[in-house]
Amino acid sequence: MSIPFYQVDAFTDQPFAGNPAGVCLLPGPKGDAWMQNVAAEMNLPETAFLLKQEDGYSLRWFAPQSEVPLCGHATLASAYVLWATGQLAASVEARFHTKSGLLTAVKNGDWIELNFPAEKATPCVAPVFLPEALGCDFVYVGRNRMDYLVEVASEEELKSLAPDMNLLMKVDTRGVIVTCRAKTKPYDFMSRFFCPLLGVPEDPVTGSSHCCLAPYWQQKLGKDEFAAFQASPRGGVLRVRVESGGRVAISGQAVVVLKAELFS
């Protein structure tokens, strides 16, 4: 039996920008090793595996080298595929049961809004190798359950980073978020995300990192809603809002660039 597979560019309205994700609509349960092999074969930043349940979908995310606990762009891509293929009506909320709890998505015109848990960082001492690995000075260093968070002084410094990926492989987290206040309008802040341990040296646009960035910039800027830009070579645009109850709303657009079938 063939299995439908889609490649979606998320957090963009143009193909070949934003962050590519695989979306696999499973007809029945599959083993972890099979899902990891598919993710490695596709070699995308993340591949999402969806399985219909009574109240929504089971959703798991695999990078080329390992499963991850939370992924924004592949969740956005999954919701987009469900609506685009008629699996869900446009007026119906997408509900995903994941290892990070229940995640939901709603369609708002051409935008999709995800409801994710906030992942606040707390100040910490940077690993001794981290300044050399990133090649910059830090304004702030923090950490949450998944990543380090580093603030740098300027947009120019953020965009010019050329990290030593071999050194970054030494971190004991999923990856490193680097951020700064934006000078370019209409954005409030910018970021980049490096995660070589997952087989993705720089992630093009990272929804889950904004679960950390939103509460951080809420404290810094004194507001709840933000326009954000992830300044990777592909680039991506996000709307972010801090919600009550420890949640973050992350909005983006998406476009399908490939439809295929798996025969394995």
PDB file of C-alpha atoms in Angstrom:
ATOM      1  CA  MET A   1       0.000   0.000   0.000  1.00  0.00           C
ATOM      2  CA  SER A   2       1.353   3.426  -0.915  1.00  0.00           C
ATOM      3  CA  ILE A   3       1.452   6.172   1.726  1.00  0.00           C
ATOM      4  CA  PRO A   4       0.813   9.827   0.780  1.00  0.00           C
ATOM      5  CA  PHE A   5       3.775  12.108   1.396  1.00  0.00           C
ATOM      6  CA  TYR A   6       3.932  15.897   1.020  1.00  0.00           C
ATOM      7  CA  GLN A   7       6.791  18.372   1.149  1.00  0.00           C
ATOM      8  CA  VAL A   8       5.657  21.748   2.424  1.00  0.00           C
ATOM      9  CA  ASP A   9       7.541  25.030   2.770  1.00  0.00           C
ATOM     10  CA  ALA A  10       6.335  26.529   6.059  1.00  0.00           C
ATOM     11  CA  PHE A  11       6.414  30.099   7.359  1.00  0.00           C
ATOM     12  CA  THR A  12       6.401  31.478   3.826  1.00  0.00           C
ATOM     13  CA  ASP A  13       3.924  32.118   1.015  1.00  0.00           C
ATOM     14  CA  GLN A  14       6.530  31.406  -1.672  1.00  0.00           C
ATOM     15  CA  PRO A  15       8.031  28.058  -2.703  1.00  0.00           C
ATOM     16  CA  PHE A  16      11.732  27.460  -1.971  1.00  0.00           C
ATOM     17  CA  ALA A  17      11.695  29.759   1.063  1.00  0.00           C
ATOM     18  CA  GLY A  18      10.751  29.238   4.698  1.00  0.00           C
ATOM     19  CA  ASN A  19      11.369  25.841   6.251  1.00  0.00           C
ATOM     20  CA  PRO A  20      10.731  22.586   4.344  1.00  0.00           C
ATOM     21  CA  ALA A  21       8.930  19.799   6.170  1.00  0.00           C
ATOM     22  CA  GLY A  22       7.768  16.356   5.177  1.00  0.00           C
ATOM     23  CA  VAL A  23       4.205  15.350   6.056  1.00  0.00           C
ATOM     24  CA  CYS A  24       3.362  11.643   6.003  1.00  0.00           C
ATOM     25  CA  LEU A  25      -0.307  10.614   6.325  1.00  0.00           C
ATOM     26  CA  LEU A  26      -0.150   7.159   7.882  1.00  0.00           C
ATOM     27  CA  PRO A  27      -2.919   4.618   7.151  1.00  0.00           C
ATOM     28  CA  GLY A  28      -2.013   2.748  10.332  1.00  0.00           C
ATOM     29  CA  PRO A  29       0.639   2.579  13.078  1.00  0.00           C
ATOM     30  CA  LYS A  30       4.319   2.422  12.074  1.00  0.00           C
ATOM     31  CA  GLY A  31       7.357   1.614  14.176  1.00  0.00           C
ATOM     32  CA  ASP A  32       9.867   4.178  15.397  1.00  0.00           C
ATOM     33  CA  ALA A  33      12.662   2.711  13.270  1.00  0.00           C
ATOM     34  CA  TRP A  34      10.563   2.995  10.106  1.00  0.00           C
ATOM     35  CA  MET A  35       9.706   6.644  10.811  1.00  0.00           C
ATOM     36  CA  GLN A  36      13.345   7.442  11.553  1.00  0.00           C
ATOM     37  CA  ASN A  37      14.420   5.755   8.316  1.00  0.00           C
ATOM     38  CA  VAL A  38      11.905   7.780   6.308  1.00  0.00           C
ATOM     39  CA  ALA A  39      13.090  11.021   7.939  1.00  0.00           C
ATOM     40  CA  ALA A  40      16.718  10.148   7.180  1.00  0.00           C
ATOM     41  CA  GLU A  41      15.805   9.231   3.588  1.00  0.00           C
ATOM     42  CA  MET A  42      13.982  12.537   3.013  1.00  0.00           C
ATOM     43  CA  ASN A  43      16.739  14.480   4.799  1.00  0.00           C
ATOM     44  CA  LEU A  44      14.457  17.435   5.547  1.00  0.00           C
ATOM     45  CA  PRO A  45      14.805  19.460   8.757  1.00  0.00           C
ATOM     46  CA  GLU A  46      11.745  17.589  10.108  1.00  0.00           C
ATOM     47  CA  THR A  47       9.299  14.989   8.859  1.00  0.00           C
ATOM     48  CA  ALA A  48       5.883  14.794  10.539  1.00  0.00           C
ATOM     49  CA  PHE A  49       3.949  11.534  10.867  1.00  0.00           C
ATOM     50  CA  LEU A  50       0.180  11.824  11.280  1.00  0.00           C
ATOM     51  CA  LEU A  51      -2.191   9.055  12.359  1.00  0.00           C
ATOM     52  CA  LYS A  52      -5.946   9.676  12.616  1.00  0.00           C
ATOM     53  CA  GLN A  53      -7.465   9.271  16.058  1.00  0.00           C
ATOM     54  CA  GLU A  54     -10.978   9.698  17.405  1.00  0.00           C
ATOM     55  CA  ASP A  55     -10.240  13.225  18.604  1.00  0.00           C
ATOM     56  CA  GLY A  56      -7.724  14.563  16.089  1.00  0.00           C
ATOM     57  CA  TYR A  57      -4.366  13.124  15.037  1.00  0.00           C
ATOM     58  CA  SER A  58      -1.358  11.571  16.677  1.00  0.00           C
ATOM     59  CA  LEU A  59       1.645  13.631  15.566  1.00  0.00           C
ATOM     60  CA  ARG A  60       5.349  12.816  15.872  1.00  0.00           C
ATOM     61  CA  TRP A  61       8.317  14.680  14.431  1.00  0.00           C
ATOM     62  CA  PHE A  62      11.614  13.185  13.282  1.00  0.00           C
ATOM     63  CA  ALA A  63      14.758  15.032  12.207  1.00  0.00           C
ATOM     64  CA  PRO A  64      17.252  13.149  10.003  1.00  0.00           C
ATOM     65  CA  GLN A  65      19.063  11.780  13.046  1.00  0.00           C
ATOM     66  CA  SER A  66      16.514  11.627  15.878  1.00  0.00           C
ATOM     67  CA  GLU A  67      12.981  12.265  17.069  1.00  0.00           C
ATOM     68  CA  VAL A  68      12.309  15.737  18.538  1.00  0.00           C
ATOM     69  CA  PRO A  69       9.913  16.675  21.367  1.00  0.00           C
ATOM     70  CA  LEU A  70       8.381  19.744  19.683  1.00  0.00           C
ATOM     71  CA  CYS A  71       8.373  21.197  16.170  1.00  0.00           C
ATOM     72  CA  GLY A  72       6.469  24.241  14.970  1.00  0.00           C
ATOM     73  CA  HIS A  73       7.037  24.330  11.234  1.00  0.00           C
ATOM     74  CA  ALA A  74       6.190  20.653  10.695  1.00  0.00           C
ATOM     75  CA  THR A  75       3.009  21.118  12.759  1.00  0.00           C
ATOM     76  CA  LEU A  76       2.041  24.091  10.619  1.00  0.00           C
ATOM     77  CA  ALA A  77       2.797  22.020   7.506  1.00  0.00           C
ATOM     78  CA  SER A  78       0.676  19.154   8.846  1.00  0.00           C
ATOM     79  CA  ALA A  79      -2.316  21.415   9.463  1.00  0.00           C
ATOM     80  CA  TYR A  80      -1.914  22.941   6.014  1.00  0.00           C
ATOM     81  CA  VAL A  81      -1.951  19.511   4.343  1.00  0.00           C
ATOM     82  CA  LEU A  82      -5.037  18.381   6.288  1.00  0.00           C
ATOM     83  CA  TRP A  83      -7.005  21.419   5.114  1.00  0.00           C
ATOM     84  CA  ALA A  84      -5.567  21.492   1.573  1.00  0.00           C
ATOM     85  CA  THR A  85      -6.440  17.830   0.941  1.00  0.00           C
ATOM     86  CA  GLY A  86      -9.907  18.010   2.463  1.00  0.00           C
ATOM     87  CA  GLN A  87      -9.078  15.747   5.413  1.00  0.00           C
ATOM     88  CA  LEU A  88     -10.422  18.617   7.527  1.00  0.00           C
ATOM     89  CA  ALA A  89     -12.863  21.370   6.598  1.00  0.00           C
ATOM     90  CA  ALA A  90     -11.354  24.863   6.730  1.00  0.00           C
ATOM     91  CA  SER A  91     -13.627  25.774   9.642  1.00  0.00           C
ATOM     92  CA  VAL A  92     -12.510  22.781  11.754  1.00  0.00           C
ATOM     93  CA  GLU A  93      -9.695  23.099  14.285  1.00  0.00           C
ATOM     94  CA  ALA A  94      -6.766  20.743  13.769  1.00  0.00           C
ATOM     95  CA  ARG A  95      -5.953  18.843  16.966  1.00  0.00           C
ATOM     96  CA  PHE A  96      -2.615  17.092  17.422  1.00  0.00           C
ATOM     97  CA  HIS A  97      -1.740  14.718  20.266  1.00  0.00           C
ATOM     98  CA  THR A  98       2.032  14.904  20.761  1.00  0.00           C
ATOM     99  CA  LYS A  99       4.831  14.279  23.243  1.00  0.00           C
ATOM    100  CA  SER A 100       4.451  17.965  24.191  1.00  0.00           C
ATOM    101  CA  GLY A 101       0.739  17.603  24.905  1.00  0.00           C
ATOM    102  CA  LEU A 102      -2.263  18.695  22.867  1.00  0.00           C
ATOM    103  CA  LEU A 103      -1.420  21.210  20.139  1.00  0.00           C
ATOM    104  CA  THR A 104      -4.052  22.927  18.026  1.00  0.00           C
ATOM    105  CA  ALA A 105      -4.152  24.914  14.803  1.00  0.00           C
ATOM    106  CA  VAL A 106      -6.837  27.118  13.267  1.00  0.00           C
ATOM    107  CA  LYS A 107      -7.079  28.569   9.771  1.00  0.00           C
ATOM    108  CA  ASN A 108      -7.321  32.348   9.536  1.00  0.00           C
ATOM    109  CA  GLY A 109      -7.498  33.268   5.853  1.00  0.00           C
ATOM    110  CA  ASP A 110      -4.093  32.524   4.331  1.00  0.00           C
ATOM    111  CA  TRP A 111      -2.498  32.207   7.769  1.00  0.00           C
ATOM    112  CA  ILE A 112      -2.440  29.284  10.179  1.00  0.00           C
ATOM    113  CA  GLU A 113      -2.276  29.919  13.927  1.00  0.00           C
ATOM    114  CA  LEU A 114      -0.696  27.290  16.180  1.00  0.00           C
ATOM    115  CA  ASN A 115      -1.296  27.109  19.918  1.00  0.00           C
ATOM    116  CA  PHE A 116       1.882  25.896  21.636  1.00  0.00           C
ATOM    117  CA  PRO A 117       3.258  25.756  25.184  1.00  0.00           C
ATOM    118  CA  ALA A 118       5.492  28.610  26.296  1.00  0.00           C
ATOM    119  CA  GLU A 119       9.060  27.423  26.884  1.00  0.00           C
ATOM    120  CA  LYS A 120      10.622  30.131  29.030  1.00  0.00           C
ATOM    121  CA  ALA A 121      14.387  30.321  29.392  1.00  0.00           C
ATOM    122  CA  THR A 122      16.082  31.063  32.691  1.00  0.00           C
ATOM    123  CA  PRO A 123      19.484  32.791  32.926  1.00  0.00           C
ATOM    124  CA  CYS A 124      22.450  30.445  33.017  1.00  0.00           C
ATOM    125  CA  VAL A 125      26.205  30.382  32.652  1.00  0.00           C
ATOM    126  CA  ALA A 126      27.219  29.717  29.061  1.00  0.00           C
ATOM    127  CA  PRO A 127      29.316  26.645  28.330  1.00  0.00           C
ATOM    128  CA  VAL A 128      32.931  27.772  28.074  1.00  0.00           C
ATOM    129  CA  PHE A 129      33.130  26.869  24.375  1.00  0.00           C
ATOM    130  CA  LEU A 130      29.899  28.613  23.310  1.00  0.00           C
ATOM    131  CA  PRO A 131      31.278  32.138  22.634  1.00  0.00           C
ATOM    132  CA  GLU A 132      33.997  30.640  20.440  1.00  0.00           C
ATOM    133  CA  ALA A 133      31.501  28.333  18.719  1.00  0.00           C
ATOM    134  CA  LEU A 134      29.227  31.235  17.794  1.00  0.00           C
ATOM    135  CA  GLY A 135      32.045  33.754  17.296  1.00  0.00           C
ATOM    136  CA  CYS A 136      30.341  36.608  19.142  1.00  0.00           C
ATOM    137  CA  ASP A 137      29.809  38.285  22.496  1.00  0.00           C
ATOM    138  CA  PHE A 138      26.576  37.750  24.421  1.00  0.00           C
ATOM    139  CA  VAL A 139      24.093  40.238  25.837  1.00  0.00           C
ATOM    140  CA  TYR A 140      22.222  37.403  27.571  1.00  0.00           C
ATOM    141  CA  VAL A 141      22.420  33.631  27.935  1.00  0.00           C
ATOM    142  CA  GLY A 142      19.550  31.463  29.126  1.00  0.00           C
ATOM    143  CA  ARG A 143      18.306  27.914  28.817  1.00  0.00           C
ATOM    144  CA  ASN A 144      15.026  26.031  28.737  1.00  0.00           C
ATOM    145  CA  ARG A 145      14.310  22.288  28.571  1.00  0.00           C
ATOM    146  CA  MET A 146      15.306  22.133  24.898  1.00  0.00           C
ATOM    147  CA  ASP A 147      17.760  24.882  23.923  1.00  0.00           C
ATOM    148  CA  TYR A 148      20.193  27.591  24.884  1.00  0.00           C
ATOM    149  CA  LEU A 149      19.003  31.154  24.199  1.00  0.00           C
ATOM    150  CA  VAL A 150      21.596  33.797  23.338  1.00  0.00           C
ATOM    151  CA  GLU A 151      20.937  37.488  22.682  1.00  0.00           C
ATOM    152  CA  VAL A 152      23.465  39.444  20.611  1.00  0.00           C
ATOM    153  CA  ALA A 153      23.809  43.195  20.304  1.00  0.00           C
ATOM    154  CA  SER A 154      22.646  43.904  16.765  1.00  0.00           C
ATOM    155  CA  GLU A 155      20.897  42.656  13.666  1.00  0.00           C
ATOM    156  CA  GLU A 156      24.148  42.975  11.729  1.00  0.00           C
ATOM    157  CA  GLU A 157      25.940  40.725  14.219  1.00  0.00           C
ATOM    158  CA  LEU A 158      23.151  38.153  14.090  1.00  0.00           C
ATOM    159  CA  LYS A 159      23.128  37.992  10.303  1.00  0.00           C
ATOM    160  CA  SER A 160      26.926  37.709  10.053  1.00  0.00           C
ATOM    161  CA  LEU A 161      27.246  34.701  12.382  1.00  0.00           C
ATOM    162  CA  ALA A 162      29.157  31.762  10.907  1.00  0.00           C
ATOM    163  CA  PRO A 163      29.266  29.262  13.788  1.00  0.00           C
ATOM    164  CA  ASP A 164      31.787  26.478  14.216  1.00  0.00           C
ATOM    165  CA  MET A 165      29.421  23.509  13.893  1.00  0.00           C
ATOM    166  CA  ASN A 166      31.966  21.060  15.279  1.00  0.00           C
ATOM    167  CA  LEU A 167      32.099  23.049  18.507  1.00  0.00           C
ATOM    168  CA  LEU A 168      28.310  23.450  18.589  1.00  0.00           C
ATOM    169  CA  MET A 169      28.034  19.665  18.511  1.00  0.00           C
ATOM    170  CA  LYS A 170      29.269  19.765  22.124  1.00  0.00           C
ATOM    171  CA  VAL A 171      26.114  21.411  23.489  1.00  0.00           C
ATOM    172  CA  ASP A 172      23.953  19.276  25.757  1.00  0.00           C
ATOM    173  CA  THR A 173      20.723  20.704  24.349  1.00  0.00           C
ATOM    174  CA  ARG A 174      18.730  20.288  21.136  1.00  0.00           C
ATOM    175  CA  GLY A 175      20.315  23.466  19.777  1.00  0.00           C
ATOM    176  CA  VAL A 176      21.102  27.166  20.246  1.00  0.00           C
ATOM    177  CA  ILE A 177      18.701  30.042  19.580  1.00  0.00           C
ATOM    178  CA  VAL A 178      20.411  33.364  18.792  1.00  0.00           C
ATOM    179  CA  THR A 179      18.287  36.512  18.779  1.00  0.00           C
ATOM    180  CA  CYS A 180      18.438  40.308  18.659  1.00  0.00           C
ATOM    181  CA  ARG A 181      16.123  43.299  18.571  1.00  0.00           C
ATOM    182  CA  ALA A 182      15.211  44.075  14.973  1.00  0.00           C
ATOM    183  CA  LYS A 183      16.248  47.261  13.217  1.00  0.00           C
ATOM    184  CA  THR A 184      14.445  46.325  10.000  1.00  0.00           C
ATOM    185  CA  LYS A 185      10.744  47.158  10.037  1.00  0.00           C
ATOM    186  CA  PRO A 186       8.101  45.820  10.543  1.00  0.00           C
ATOM    187  CA  TYR A 187       9.873  43.232  12.699  1.00  0.00           C
ATOM    188  CA  ASP A 188      10.244  43.428  16.476  1.00  0.00           C
ATOM    189  CA  PHE A 189      12.966  40.809  16.797  1.00  0.00           C
ATOM    190  CA  MET A 190      14.990  38.422  14.663  1.00  0.00           C
ATOM    191  CA  SER A 191      16.574  35.063  15.347  1.00  0.00           C
ATOM    192  CA  ARG A 192      18.566  32.162  13.978  1.00  0.00           C
ATOM    193  CA  PHE A 193      18.630  28.568  15.208  1.00  0.00           C
ATOM    194  CA  PHE A 194      21.537  26.119  15.068  1.00  0.00           C
ATOM    195  CA  CYS A 195      21.017  22.404  15.787  1.00  0.00           C
ATOM    196  CA  PRO A 196      23.829  20.308  14.253  1.00  0.00           C
ATOM    197  CA  LEU A 197      23.174  17.456  16.698  1.00  0.00           C
ATOM    198  CA  LEU A 198      19.907  16.813  14.838  1.00  0.00           C
ATOM    199  CA  GLY A 199      21.647  16.706  11.472  1.00  0.00           C
ATOM    200  CA  VAL A 200      20.439  20.256  10.659  1.00  0.00           C
ATOM    201  CA  PRO A 201      23.311  22.753  11.047  1.00  0.00           C
ATOM    202  CA  GLU A 202      20.975  25.762  10.708  1.00  0.00           C
ATOM    203  CA  ASP A 203      17.213  25.347  10.798  1.00  0.00           C
ATOM    204  CA  PRO A 204      15.625  27.735   8.264  1.00  0.00           C
ATOM    205  CA  VAL A 205      12.575  28.754  10.347  1.00  0.00           C
ATOM    206  CA  THR A 206      11.852  27.300  13.780  1.00  0.00           C
ATOM    207  CA  GLY A 207       8.357  27.571  15.235  1.00  0.00           C
ATOM    208  CA  SER A 208       9.263  25.918  18.539  1.00  0.00           C
ATOM    209  CA  SER A 209      12.103  28.366  19.241  1.00  0.00           C
ATOM    210  CA  HIS A 210       9.482  31.129  19.288  1.00  0.00           C
ATOM    211  CA  CYS A 211       7.870  29.413  22.284  1.00  0.00           C
ATOM    212  CA  CYS A 212      11.007  30.628  24.072  1.00  0.00           C
ATOM    213  CA  LEU A 213      11.515  33.877  22.156  1.00  0.00           C
ATOM    214  CA  ALA A 214       7.994  35.216  22.718  1.00  0.00           C
ATOM    215  CA  PRO A 215       8.103  35.306  26.545  1.00  0.00           C
ATOM    216  CA  TYR A 216      11.701  36.556  26.416  1.00  0.00           C
ATOM    217  CA  TRP A 217      10.852  39.547  24.219  1.00  0.00           C
ATOM    218  CA  GLN A 218       7.622  40.126  26.127  1.00  0.00           C
ATOM    219  CA  GLN A 219       9.738  40.929  29.173  1.00  0.00           C
ATOM    220  CA  LYS A 220      12.249  42.980  27.156  1.00  0.00           C
ATOM    221  CA  LEU A 221       9.796  45.007  25.066  1.00  0.00           C
ATOM    222  CA  GLY A 222       6.775  45.134  27.365  1.00  0.00           C
ATOM    223  CA  LYS A 223       4.203  43.882  24.872  1.00  0.00           C
ATOM    224  CA  ASP A 224       2.475  40.628  23.952  1.00  0.00           C
ATOM    225  CA  GLU A 225       2.356  40.559  20.122  1.00  0.00           C
ATOM    226  CA  PHE A 226       5.310  40.500  17.748  1.00  0.00           C
ATOM    227  CA  ALA A 227       6.291  40.358  14.110  1.00  0.00           C
ATOM    228  CA  ALA A 228       9.340  38.103  13.891  1.00  0.00           C
ATOM    229  CA  PHE A 229      11.823  37.218  11.171  1.00  0.00           C
ATOM    230  CA  GLN A 230      14.152  34.224  11.188  1.00  0.00           C
ATOM    231  CA  ALA A 231      17.246  35.431   9.364  1.00  0.00           C
ATOM    232  CA  SER A 232      18.456  32.168   7.844  1.00  0.00           C
ATOM    233  CA  PRO A 233      19.486  32.082   4.165  1.00  0.00           C
ATOM    234  CA  ARG A 234      15.934  30.940   3.267  1.00  0.00           C
ATOM    235  CA  GLY A 235      14.254  33.308   5.713  1.00  0.00           C
ATOM    236  CA  GLY A 236      10.817  33.113   7.296  1.00  0.00           C
ATOM    237  CA  VAL A 237       8.097  35.375   8.709  1.00  0.00           C
ATOM    238  CA  LEU A 238       6.089  34.656  11.857  1.00  0.00           C
ATOM    239  CA  ARG A 239       3.432  36.410  13.883  1.00  0.00           C
ATOM    240  CA  VAL A 240       3.793  35.592  17.571  1.00  0.00           C
ATOM    241  CA  ARG A 241       1.550  36.322  20.556  1.00  0.00           C
ATOM    242  CA  VAL A 242       1.949  35.474  24.246  1.00  0.00           C
ATOM    243  CA  GLU A 243      -1.290  33.991  25.581  1.00  0.00           C
ATOM    244  CA  SER A 244      -2.523  33.453  29.119  1.00  0.00           C
ATOM    245  CA  GLY A 245      -2.071  30.096  30.790  1.00  0.00           C
ATOM    246  CA  GLY A 246       1.505  29.589  29.632  1.00  0.00           C
ATOM    247  CA  ARG A 247       0.732  29.355  25.926  1.00  0.00           C
ATOM    248  CA  VAL A 248       2.084  31.012  22.791  1.00  0.00           C
ATOM    249  CA  ALA A 249       0.245  31.589  19.490  1.00  0.00           C
ATOM    250  CA  ILE A 250       2.508  31.244  16.435  1.00  0.00           C
ATOM    251  CA  SER A 251       1.156  32.111  12.987  1.00  0.00           C
ATOM    252  CA  GLY A 252       2.580  31.498   9.531  1.00  0.00           C
ATOM    253  CA  GLN A 253       1.764  30.625   5.955  1.00  0.00           C
ATOM    254  CA  ALA A 254       2.694  27.559   3.906  1.00  0.00           C
ATOM    255  CA  VAL A 255       2.850  26.168   0.375  1.00  0.00           C
ATOM    256  CA  VAL A 256       3.037  22.591  -0.942  1.00  0.00           C
ATOM    257  CA  VAL A 257       5.994  22.028  -3.272  1.00  0.00           C
ATOM    258  CA  LEU A 258       5.852  18.231  -3.710  1.00  0.00           C
ATOM    259  CA  LYS A 259       3.329  15.398  -3.524  1.00  0.00           C
ATOM    260  CA  ALA A 260       4.639  11.836  -3.591  1.00  0.00           C
ATOM    261  CA  GLU A 261       3.925   8.271  -2.482  1.00  0.00           C
ATOM    262  CA  LEU A 262       5.965   6.041  -0.216  1.00  0.00           C
ATOM    263  CA  PHE A 263       6.074   2.380  -1.231  1.00  0.00           C
ATOM    264  CA  SER A 264       8.223   1.034   1.594  1.00  0.00           C
TER     265      SER A 264
END
